[in-house]
Short mmCIF file of C-alpha atoms in Angstrom, two decimals:
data_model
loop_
_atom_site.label_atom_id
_atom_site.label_comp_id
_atom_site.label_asym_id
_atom_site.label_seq_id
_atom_site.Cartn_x
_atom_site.Cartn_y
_atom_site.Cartn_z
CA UNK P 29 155.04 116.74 75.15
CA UNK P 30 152.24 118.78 76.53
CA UNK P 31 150.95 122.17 77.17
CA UNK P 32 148.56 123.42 79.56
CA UNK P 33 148.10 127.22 78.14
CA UNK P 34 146.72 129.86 80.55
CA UNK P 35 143.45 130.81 79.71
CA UNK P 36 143.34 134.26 77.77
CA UNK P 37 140.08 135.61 79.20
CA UNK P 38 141.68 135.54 82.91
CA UNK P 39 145.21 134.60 83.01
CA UNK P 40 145.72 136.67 86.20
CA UNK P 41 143.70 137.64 88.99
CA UNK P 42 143.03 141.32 89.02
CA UNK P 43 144.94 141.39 92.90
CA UNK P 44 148.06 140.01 90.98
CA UNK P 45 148.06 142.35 88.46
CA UNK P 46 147.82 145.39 90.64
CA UNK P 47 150.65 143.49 92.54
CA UNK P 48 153.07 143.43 89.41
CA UNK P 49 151.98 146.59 88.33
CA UNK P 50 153.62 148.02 91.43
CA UNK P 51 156.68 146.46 91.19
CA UNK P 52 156.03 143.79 93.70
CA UNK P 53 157.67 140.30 94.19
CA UNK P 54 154.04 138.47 93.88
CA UNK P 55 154.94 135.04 93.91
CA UNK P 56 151.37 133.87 92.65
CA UNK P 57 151.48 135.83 90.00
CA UNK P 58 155.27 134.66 89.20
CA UNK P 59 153.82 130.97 89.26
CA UNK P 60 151.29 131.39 86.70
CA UNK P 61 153.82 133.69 84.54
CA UNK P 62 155.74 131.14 84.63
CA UNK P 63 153.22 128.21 83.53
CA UNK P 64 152.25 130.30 80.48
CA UNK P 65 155.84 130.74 79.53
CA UNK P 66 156.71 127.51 79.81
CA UNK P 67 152.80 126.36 77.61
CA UNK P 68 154.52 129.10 74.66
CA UNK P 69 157.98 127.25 74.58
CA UNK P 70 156.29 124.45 74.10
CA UNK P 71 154.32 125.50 71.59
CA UNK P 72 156.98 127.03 69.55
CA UNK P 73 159.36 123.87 69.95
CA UNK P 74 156.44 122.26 68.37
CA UNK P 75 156.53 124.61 65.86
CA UNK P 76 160.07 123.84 65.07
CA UNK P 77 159.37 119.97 65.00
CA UNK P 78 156.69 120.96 62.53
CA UNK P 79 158.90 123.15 60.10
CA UNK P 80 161.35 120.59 60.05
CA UNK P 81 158.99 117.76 59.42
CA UNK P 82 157.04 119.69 56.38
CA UNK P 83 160.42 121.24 54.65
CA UNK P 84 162.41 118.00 54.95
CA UNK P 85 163.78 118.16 51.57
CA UNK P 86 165.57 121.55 52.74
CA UNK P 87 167.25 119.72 56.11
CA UNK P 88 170.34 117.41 55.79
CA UNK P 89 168.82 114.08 56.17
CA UNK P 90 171.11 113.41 59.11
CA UNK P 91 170.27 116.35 61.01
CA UNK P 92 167.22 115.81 60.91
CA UNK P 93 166.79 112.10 61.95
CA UNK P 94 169.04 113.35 65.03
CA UNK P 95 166.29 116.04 65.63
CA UNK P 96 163.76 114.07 65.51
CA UNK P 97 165.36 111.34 67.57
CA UNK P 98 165.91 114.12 70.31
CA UNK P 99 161.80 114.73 70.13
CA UNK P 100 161.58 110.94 71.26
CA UNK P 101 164.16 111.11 73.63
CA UNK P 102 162.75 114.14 75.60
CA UNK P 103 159.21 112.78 75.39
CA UNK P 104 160.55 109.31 77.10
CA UNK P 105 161.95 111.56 80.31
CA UNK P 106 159.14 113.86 80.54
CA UNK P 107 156.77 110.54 81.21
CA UNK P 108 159.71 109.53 83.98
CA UNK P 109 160.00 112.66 85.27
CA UNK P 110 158.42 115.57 83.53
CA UNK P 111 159.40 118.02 86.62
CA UNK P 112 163.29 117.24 85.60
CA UNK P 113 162.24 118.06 82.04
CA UNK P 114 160.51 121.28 82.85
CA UNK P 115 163.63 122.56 84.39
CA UNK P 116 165.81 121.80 81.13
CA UNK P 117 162.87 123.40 79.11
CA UNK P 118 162.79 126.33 81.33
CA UNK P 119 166.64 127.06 81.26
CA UNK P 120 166.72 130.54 79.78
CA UNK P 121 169.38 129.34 76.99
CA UNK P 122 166.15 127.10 75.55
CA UNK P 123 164.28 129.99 75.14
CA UNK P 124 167.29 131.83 73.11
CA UNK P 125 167.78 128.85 71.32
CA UNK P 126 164.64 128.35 70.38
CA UNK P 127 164.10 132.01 69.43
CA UNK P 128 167.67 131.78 66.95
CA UNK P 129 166.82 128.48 65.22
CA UNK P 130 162.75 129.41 64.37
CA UNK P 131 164.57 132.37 62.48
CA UNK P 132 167.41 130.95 60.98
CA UNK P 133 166.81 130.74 57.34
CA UNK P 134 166.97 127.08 55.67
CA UNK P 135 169.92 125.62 54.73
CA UNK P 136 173.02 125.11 56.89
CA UNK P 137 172.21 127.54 59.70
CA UNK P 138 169.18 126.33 60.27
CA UNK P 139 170.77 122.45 60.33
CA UNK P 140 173.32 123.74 63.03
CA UNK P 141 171.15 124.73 65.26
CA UNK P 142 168.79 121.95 64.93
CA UNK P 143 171.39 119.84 66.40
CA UNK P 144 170.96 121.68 70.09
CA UNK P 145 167.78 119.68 70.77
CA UNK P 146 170.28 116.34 71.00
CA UNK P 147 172.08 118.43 73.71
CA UNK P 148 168.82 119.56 75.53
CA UNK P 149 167.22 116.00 75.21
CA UNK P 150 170.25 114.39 76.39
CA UNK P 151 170.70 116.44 79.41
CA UNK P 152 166.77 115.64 80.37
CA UNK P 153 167.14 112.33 80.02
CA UNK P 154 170.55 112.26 82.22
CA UNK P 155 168.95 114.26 84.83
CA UNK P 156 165.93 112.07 84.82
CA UNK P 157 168.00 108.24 85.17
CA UNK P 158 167.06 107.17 81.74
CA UNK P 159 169.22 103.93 80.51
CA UNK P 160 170.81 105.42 77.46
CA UNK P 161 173.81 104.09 75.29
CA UNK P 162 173.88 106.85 71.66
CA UNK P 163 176.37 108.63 70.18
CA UNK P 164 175.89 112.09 69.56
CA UNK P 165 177.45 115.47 67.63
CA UNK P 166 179.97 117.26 69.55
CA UNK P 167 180.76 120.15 67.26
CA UNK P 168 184.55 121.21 67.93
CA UNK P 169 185.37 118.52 70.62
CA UNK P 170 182.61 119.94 72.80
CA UNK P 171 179.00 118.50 73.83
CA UNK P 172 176.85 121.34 75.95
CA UNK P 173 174.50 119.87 78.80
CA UNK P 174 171.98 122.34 79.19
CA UNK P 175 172.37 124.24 82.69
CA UNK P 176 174.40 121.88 84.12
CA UNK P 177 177.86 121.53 81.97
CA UNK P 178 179.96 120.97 78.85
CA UNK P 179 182.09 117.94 77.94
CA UNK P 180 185.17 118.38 75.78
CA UNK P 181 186.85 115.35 73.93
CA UNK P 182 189.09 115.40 70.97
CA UNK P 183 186.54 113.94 68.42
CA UNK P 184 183.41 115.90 66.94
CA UNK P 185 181.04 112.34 68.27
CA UNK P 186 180.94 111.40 71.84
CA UNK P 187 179.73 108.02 72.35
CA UNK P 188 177.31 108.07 76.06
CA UNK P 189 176.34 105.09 78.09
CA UNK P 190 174.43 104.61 80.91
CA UNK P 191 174.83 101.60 83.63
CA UNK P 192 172.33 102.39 86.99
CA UNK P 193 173.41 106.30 87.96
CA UNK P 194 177.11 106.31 86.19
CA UNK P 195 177.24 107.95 82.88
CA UNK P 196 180.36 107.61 80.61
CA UNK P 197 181.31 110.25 78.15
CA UNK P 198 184.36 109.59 75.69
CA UNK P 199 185.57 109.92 71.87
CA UNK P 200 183.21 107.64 69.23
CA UNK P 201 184.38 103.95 69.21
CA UNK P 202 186.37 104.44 72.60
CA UNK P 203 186.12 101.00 74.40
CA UNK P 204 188.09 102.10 77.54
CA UNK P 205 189.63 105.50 78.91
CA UNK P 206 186.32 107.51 78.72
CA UNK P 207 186.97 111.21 79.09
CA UNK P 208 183.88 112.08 81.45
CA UNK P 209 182.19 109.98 84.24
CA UNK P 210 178.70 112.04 85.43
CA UNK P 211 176.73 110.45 88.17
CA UNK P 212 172.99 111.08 88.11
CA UNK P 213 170.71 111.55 90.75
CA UNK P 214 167.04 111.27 89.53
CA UNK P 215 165.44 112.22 92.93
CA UNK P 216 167.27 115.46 92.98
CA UNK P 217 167.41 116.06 89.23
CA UNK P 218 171.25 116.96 89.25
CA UNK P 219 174.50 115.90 87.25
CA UNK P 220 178.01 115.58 89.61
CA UNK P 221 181.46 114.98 87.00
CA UNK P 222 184.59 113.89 87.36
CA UNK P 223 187.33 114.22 84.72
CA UNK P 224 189.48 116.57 82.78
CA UNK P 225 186.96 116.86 79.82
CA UNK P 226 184.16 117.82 82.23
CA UNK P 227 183.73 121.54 83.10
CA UNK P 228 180.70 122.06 85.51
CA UNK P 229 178.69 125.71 85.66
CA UNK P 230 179.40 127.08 89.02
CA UNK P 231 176.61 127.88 91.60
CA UNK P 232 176.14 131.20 92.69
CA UNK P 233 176.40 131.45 96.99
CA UNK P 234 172.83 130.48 98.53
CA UNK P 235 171.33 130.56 95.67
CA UNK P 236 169.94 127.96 92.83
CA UNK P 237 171.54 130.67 90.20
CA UNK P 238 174.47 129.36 88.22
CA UNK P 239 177.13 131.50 86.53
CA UNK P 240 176.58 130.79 83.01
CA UNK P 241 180.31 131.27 81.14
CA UNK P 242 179.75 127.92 78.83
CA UNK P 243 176.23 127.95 77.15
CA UNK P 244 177.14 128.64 73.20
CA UNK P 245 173.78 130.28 73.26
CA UNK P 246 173.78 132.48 76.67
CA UNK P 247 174.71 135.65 74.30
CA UNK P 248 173.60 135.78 70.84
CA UNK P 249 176.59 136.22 67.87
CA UNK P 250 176.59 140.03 67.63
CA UNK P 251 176.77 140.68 71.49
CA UNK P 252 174.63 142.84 73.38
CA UNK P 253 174.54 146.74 73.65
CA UNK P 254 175.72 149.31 71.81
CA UNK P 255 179.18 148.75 71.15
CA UNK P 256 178.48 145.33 71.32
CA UNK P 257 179.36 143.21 74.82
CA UNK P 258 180.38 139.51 73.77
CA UNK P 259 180.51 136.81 76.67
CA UNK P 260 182.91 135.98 78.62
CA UNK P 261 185.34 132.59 78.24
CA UNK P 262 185.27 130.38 81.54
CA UNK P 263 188.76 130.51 81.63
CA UNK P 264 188.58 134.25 81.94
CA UNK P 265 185.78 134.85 83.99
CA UNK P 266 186.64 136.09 87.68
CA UNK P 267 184.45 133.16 89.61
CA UNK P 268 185.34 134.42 92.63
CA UNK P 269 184.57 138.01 92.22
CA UNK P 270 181.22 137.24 91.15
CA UNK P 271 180.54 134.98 94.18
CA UNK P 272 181.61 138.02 95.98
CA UNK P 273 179.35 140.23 94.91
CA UNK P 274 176.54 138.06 94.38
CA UNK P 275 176.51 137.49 98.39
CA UNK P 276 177.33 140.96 99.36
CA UNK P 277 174.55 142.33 96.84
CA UNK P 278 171.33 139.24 98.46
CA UNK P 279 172.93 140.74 102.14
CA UNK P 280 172.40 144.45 100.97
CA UNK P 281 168.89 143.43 99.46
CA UNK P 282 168.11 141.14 102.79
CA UNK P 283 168.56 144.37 104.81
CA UNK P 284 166.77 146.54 102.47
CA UNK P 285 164.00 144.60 101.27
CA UNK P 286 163.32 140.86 102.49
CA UNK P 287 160.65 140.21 100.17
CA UNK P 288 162.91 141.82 96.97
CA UNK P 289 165.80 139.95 98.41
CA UNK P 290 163.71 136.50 97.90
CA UNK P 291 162.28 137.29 94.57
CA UNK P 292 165.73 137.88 93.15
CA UNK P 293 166.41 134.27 94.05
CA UNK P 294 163.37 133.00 92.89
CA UNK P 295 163.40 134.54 89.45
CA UNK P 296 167.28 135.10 88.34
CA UNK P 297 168.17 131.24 86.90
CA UNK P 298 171.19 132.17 85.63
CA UNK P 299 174.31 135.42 85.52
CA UNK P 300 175.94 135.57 82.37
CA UNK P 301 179.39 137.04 82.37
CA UNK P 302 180.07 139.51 79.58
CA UNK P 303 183.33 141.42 78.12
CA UNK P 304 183.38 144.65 76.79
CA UNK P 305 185.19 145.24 73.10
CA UNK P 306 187.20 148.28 74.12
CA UNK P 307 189.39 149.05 77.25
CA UNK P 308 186.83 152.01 78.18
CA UNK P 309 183.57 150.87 77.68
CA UNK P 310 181.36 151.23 81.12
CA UNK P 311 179.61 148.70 82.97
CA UNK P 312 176.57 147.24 81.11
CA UNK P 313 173.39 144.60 81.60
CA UNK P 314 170.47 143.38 79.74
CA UNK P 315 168.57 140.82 79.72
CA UNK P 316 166.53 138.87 76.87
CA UNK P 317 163.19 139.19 75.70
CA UNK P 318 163.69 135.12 74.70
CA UNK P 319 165.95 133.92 78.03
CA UNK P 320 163.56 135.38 81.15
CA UNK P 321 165.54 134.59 84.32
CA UNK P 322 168.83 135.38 82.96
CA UNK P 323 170.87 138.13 83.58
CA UNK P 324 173.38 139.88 81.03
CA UNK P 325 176.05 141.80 82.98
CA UNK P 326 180.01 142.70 83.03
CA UNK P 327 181.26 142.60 86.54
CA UNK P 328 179.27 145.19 88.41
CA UNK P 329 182.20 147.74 90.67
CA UNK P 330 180.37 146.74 94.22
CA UNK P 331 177.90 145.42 96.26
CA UNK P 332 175.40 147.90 96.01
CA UNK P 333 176.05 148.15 91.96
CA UNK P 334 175.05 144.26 91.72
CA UNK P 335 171.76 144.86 93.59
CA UNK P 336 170.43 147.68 91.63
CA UNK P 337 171.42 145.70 88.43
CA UNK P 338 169.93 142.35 89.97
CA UNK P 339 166.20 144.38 90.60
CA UNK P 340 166.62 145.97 87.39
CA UNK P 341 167.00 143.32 85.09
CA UNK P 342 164.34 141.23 87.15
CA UNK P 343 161.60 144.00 86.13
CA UNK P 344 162.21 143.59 82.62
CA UNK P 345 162.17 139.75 82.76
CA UNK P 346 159.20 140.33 84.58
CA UNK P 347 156.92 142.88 82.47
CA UNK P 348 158.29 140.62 79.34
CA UNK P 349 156.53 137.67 80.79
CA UNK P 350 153.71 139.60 81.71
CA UNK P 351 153.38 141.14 78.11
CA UNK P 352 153.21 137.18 76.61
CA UNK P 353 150.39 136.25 78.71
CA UNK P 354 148.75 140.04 78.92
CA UNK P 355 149.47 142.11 75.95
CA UNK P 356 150.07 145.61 77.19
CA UNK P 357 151.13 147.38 73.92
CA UNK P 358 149.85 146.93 70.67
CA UNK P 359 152.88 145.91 67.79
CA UNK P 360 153.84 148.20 64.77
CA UNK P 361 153.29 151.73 65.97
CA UNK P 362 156.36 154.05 64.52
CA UNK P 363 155.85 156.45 67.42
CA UNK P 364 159.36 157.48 69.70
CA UNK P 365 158.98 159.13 72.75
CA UNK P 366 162.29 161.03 74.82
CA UNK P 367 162.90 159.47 78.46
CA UNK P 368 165.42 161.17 81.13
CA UNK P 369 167.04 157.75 80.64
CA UNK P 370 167.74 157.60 77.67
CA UNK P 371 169.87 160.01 74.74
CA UNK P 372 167.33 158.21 72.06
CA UNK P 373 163.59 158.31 71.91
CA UNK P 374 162.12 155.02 72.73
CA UNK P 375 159.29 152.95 71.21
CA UNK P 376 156.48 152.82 73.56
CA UNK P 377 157.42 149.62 74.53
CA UNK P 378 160.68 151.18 75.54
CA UNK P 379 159.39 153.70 77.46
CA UNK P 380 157.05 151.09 79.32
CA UNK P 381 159.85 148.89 79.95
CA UNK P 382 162.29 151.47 80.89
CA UNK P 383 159.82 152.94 83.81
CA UNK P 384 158.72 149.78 84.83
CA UNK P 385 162.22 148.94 85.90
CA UNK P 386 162.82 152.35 86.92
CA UNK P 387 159.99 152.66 89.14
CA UNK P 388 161.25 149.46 91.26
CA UNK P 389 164.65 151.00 91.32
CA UNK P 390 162.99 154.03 93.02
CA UNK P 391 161.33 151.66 95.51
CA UNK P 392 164.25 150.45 96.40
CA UNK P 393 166.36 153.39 96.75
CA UNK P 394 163.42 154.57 98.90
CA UNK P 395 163.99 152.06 100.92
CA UNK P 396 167.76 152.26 101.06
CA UNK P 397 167.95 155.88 102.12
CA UNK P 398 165.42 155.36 104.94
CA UNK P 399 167.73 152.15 106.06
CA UNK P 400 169.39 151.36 109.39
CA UNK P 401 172.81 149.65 109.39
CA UNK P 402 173.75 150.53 105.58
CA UNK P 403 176.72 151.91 104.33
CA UNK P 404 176.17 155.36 104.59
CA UNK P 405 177.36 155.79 101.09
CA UNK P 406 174.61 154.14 99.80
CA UNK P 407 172.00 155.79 101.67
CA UNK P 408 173.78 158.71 100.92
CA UNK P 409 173.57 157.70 96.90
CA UNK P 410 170.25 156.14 97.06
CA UNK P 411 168.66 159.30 98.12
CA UNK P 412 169.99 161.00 95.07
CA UNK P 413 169.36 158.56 92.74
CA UNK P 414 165.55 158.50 94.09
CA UNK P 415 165.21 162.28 93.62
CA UNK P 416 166.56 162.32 89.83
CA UNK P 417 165.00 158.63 88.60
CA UNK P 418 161.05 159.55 90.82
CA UNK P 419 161.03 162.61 88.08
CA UNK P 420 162.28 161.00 85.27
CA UNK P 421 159.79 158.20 86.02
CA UNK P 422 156.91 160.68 86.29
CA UNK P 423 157.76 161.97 83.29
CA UNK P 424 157.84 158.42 81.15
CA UNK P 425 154.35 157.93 82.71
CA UNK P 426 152.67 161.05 81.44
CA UNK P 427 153.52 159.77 78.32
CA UNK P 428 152.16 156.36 78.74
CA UNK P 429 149.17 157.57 80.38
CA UNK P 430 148.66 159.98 77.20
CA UNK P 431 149.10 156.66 74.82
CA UNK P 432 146.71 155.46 72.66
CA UNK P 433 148.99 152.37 71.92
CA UNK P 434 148.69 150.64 74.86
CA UNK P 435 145.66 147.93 75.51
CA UNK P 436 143.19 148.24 77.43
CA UNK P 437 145.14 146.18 80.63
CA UNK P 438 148.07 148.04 79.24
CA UNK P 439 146.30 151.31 80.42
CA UNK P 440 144.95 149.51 83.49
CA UNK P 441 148.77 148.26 84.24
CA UNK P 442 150.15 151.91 83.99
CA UNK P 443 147.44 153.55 86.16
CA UNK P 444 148.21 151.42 89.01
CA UNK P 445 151.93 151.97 87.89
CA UNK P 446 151.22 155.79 88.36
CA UNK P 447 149.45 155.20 91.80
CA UNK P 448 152.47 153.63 93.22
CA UNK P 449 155.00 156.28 91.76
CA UNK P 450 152.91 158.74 93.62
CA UNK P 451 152.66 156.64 97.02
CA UNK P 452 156.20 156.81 97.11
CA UNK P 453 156.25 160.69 96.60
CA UNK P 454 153.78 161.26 99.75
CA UNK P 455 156.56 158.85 101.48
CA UNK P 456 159.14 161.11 100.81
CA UNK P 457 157.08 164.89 101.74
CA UNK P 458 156.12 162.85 104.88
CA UNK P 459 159.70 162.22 106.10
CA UNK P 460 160.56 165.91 104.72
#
C-alpha cells in the first residue's frame, strides 16, 4: 500500500486556511485534510506491520501469520479497487484501532488487537469482488466488517467463500446451512445480508452517515467523559429516535445554514450511540482525536440540540485534522489557562480547541436568531446563547493571542480566528 503525503512546506493554500480558520465548510481544504490523514494512517499501519515483523519472537506465531496474511489481502483489493479500500481505511474505527494496538504493550493485548486487520482486510476485499475462500477468528461467535456489519455464529472461526457476488459466512468446517449470505457489489463498493447471524449498521436519513452501535472499537474500554459514557448495545439503541433527530437537526441546519448543512454530511462518517453510567448524568458528546468523522453522543433532547452538537463536534474533527497536517501548538507546555466553558483550566490546546468550536457555534446561533420560519424557541435561545458563548469566546482568544506556545500558523490561524469573532460582533451592533 501507498502513500502520497502532503507536502509540509505548503499543505494548504493560504485562502483555505483563512477559510478554516473562520469556521467555514471549505470543501478544498476538507479534500486535502483528508488526503494527508489518510497518507498518516498509512504510515502508522506500516508502522504496525513493522513492529510486528522486527519483535516476532514477542507475537503468538499464529497471530501473526494472520496479520501478516491480512497485509496481503488488503494490498490485493487496493490494486482492484483502491477507492473501495480507501473507504475501509478511512472508517473512523481504523483510526481508533490503529491508535489502541500501536500502544498496547507486547504480549497478549497487543496479539488481540492484531487480529482486527483480518476483519478490516476482509471487509476490503468483500467490498471490492475479490474471489476469496479463508477461515478467519471470530472472537466470541462474532466477526466485525468494518463500517458495514457484524456476523455472529456459534463458533470462534467462520469459514468465508466467495462464488461471483455471493459471499457465505458460517461455523468452521460447515459444508451446508451457512449462517450469513452477503452479496457484493464492486461498482458501488457496498455489502447487502441476509440471515439471522447478520446484523447490518443502519444508515442515517439522506445521509452516507451510519449509526455505529456494533464496532468493538467505536468507544475505547474506559468510556468517554467524566463519569465515563460507555456505548450503547444495538439491541438497546433507539434507531428510530436517532433517525428522528438526525433529519429534523440537517432540516434545522438546511434553513439556517445551507453550506453548514452540507458540510455536516460531508464530514460526519459515522454517530456513535453512547449510555451514561448513572440515571442522572446529562447529555454528553465528543469526538476522537484518532476517529475524525465520528461523532460520540447520548441521544441529544431535540432537533435543535442535535444540530449544535453535530457543528460542534465537526470543528474539533476539523482543527484535529488541521493540527496533523499544520501544527498549530507546540507539545509539552505545562501551562492551564481558565475558559467560561469550562470549571478546569485547559491546556492550550484545550483552549484552542474549545473556541474553535465555540466560535462556529456562535456563527450559527447568529444565524439562527436572525432566521425566518424557525421555531421561535430557538431563535429565542440562540440569541442568548450567542450573547454568553461571543464573550466567553473573546475571552479564550485573548489568551491565545497572548501565547507564546502556539506556531507560527498557529498564531496566523487565531488572528484570522479573532477577525471573524469580531465580524460577527459588528453583525450584531448593526441589527441593534
Amino acid at each position: 500500500m501507498t502513500a502520497a503525503p502532503l507536502s509540509p512546506a505548503a499543505p494548504l493554500p493560504p485562502t483555505d486556511f483563512a477559510e478554516l480558520a473562520r469556521t467555514g465548510p471549505a470543501p478544498s481544504a476538507m479534500a486535502r485534510l483528508d488526503a494527508g490523514l489518510r497518507s498518516r494512517r498509512l504510515l502508522l499501519l506500516k508502522a504496525l506491520l513493522i513492529r510486528v515483523q522486527r519483535r516476532r519472537e514477542s507475537v503468538d506465531g499464529a497471530v501473526a501469520r494472520r496479520f501478516e496474511a491480512a497485509w496481503t489481502l488488503l494490498e490485493q483489493a487496493e490494486r482492484t479497487h483502491p477507492r473501495v479500500v480507501r473507504a475501509v481505511l478511512d472508517y473512523p474505527t481504523t483510526g481508533a484501532w490503529l491508535a489502541a494496538a500501536l500502544a498496547a504493550p507486547e504480549g497478549p493485548d497487543l496479539d488481540r488487537r492484531l487480529d482486527r486487520l483480518e476483519s478490516i482486510a476482509v471487509t476490503a476485499a468483500l467490498l471490492a469482488g475479490c474471489p476469496l475462500d479463508l477461515t478467519v477468528s471470530a472472537p466470541g461467535g462474532v466477526f466485525s466488517l468494518t463500517g458495514v456489519g457484524r456476523v455472529r455464529v456459534e463458533d470462534e472461526r467462520i469459514r468465508l467463500r466467495t462464488r461471483a457476488r455471493t459471499v457465505r459466512l458460517g461455523p468452521e468446517g460447515s459444508r451446508t446451512g451457512h449462517a450469513v449470505l452477503l452479496l457484493a457489489d464492486p461498482r458501488a463498493g457496498t455489502l447487502t445480508g441476509l440471515g439471522s447471524g447478520w446484523t447490518p449498521l443502519r444508515t442515517l436519513p439522506g445521509a452516507t452517515a451510519v449509526l455505529d452501535d456494533l464496532d468493538p472499537y467505536r468507544v475505547p474500554p474506559d468510556g468517554v467523559g467524566a463519569p465515563p459514557r460507555t456505548a450503547t448495545e444495538h439491541a438497546r439503541t433507539d434507531a428510530c429516535a436517532w433517525s428522528g433527530r438526525w433529519r429534523a437537526a440537517r432540516q434545522l441546519l438546511r434553513q439556517v445554514d445551507p453550506a453548514r448543512a452540507a458540510e455536516v454530511a460531508r464530514v460526519v462518517r459515522t454517530v456513535v450511540p453512547l449510555t451514561a453510567s448513572g440515571p442522572r448524568q446529562a447529555p454528553m458528546s465528543a469526538t476522537l482525536r484518532a476517529a475524525p468523522g465520528a461523532v460520540l453522543a447520548s441521544l441529544p433532547s431535540s432537533a435543535r440540540t442535535m444540530a449544535e452538537t453535530l457543528v460542534h463536534e465537526i470543528h474539533h474533527s476539523k482543527l484535529a485534522a488541521l493540527h496533523e497536517v499544520v501544527p498549530l501548538h507546540r507539545p509539552g507546555r505545562p501551562a492551564r489557562h481558565q475558559v467560561g466553558w469550562r470549571s478546569d483550566p485547559r491546556p492550550i490546546a484545550g483552549v484552542l480547541q474549545g473556541a474553535y468550536a465555540h466560535l462556529a457555534l456562535t456563527d450559527l446561533w447568529r444565524r439562527a436568531a436572525a432566521a425566518d420560519g424557525l421555531p421561535t424557541a430557538w431563535r429565542t435561545g440562540a440569541g442568548q446563547q450567542f450573547e454568553r458563548f461571543h464573550d466567553q469566546v473573546g475571552g479564550a482568544l485573548a489568551i491565545l493571542l497572548e501565547s507564546d506556545e502556539l506556531t507560527i500558523a498557529g498564531r496566523e490561524f487565531v488572528r484570522e480566528m479573532n477577525r471573524h469573532h469580531a465580524s460577527l460582533d459588528t453583525g450584531r451592533k448593526a441589527r441593534g
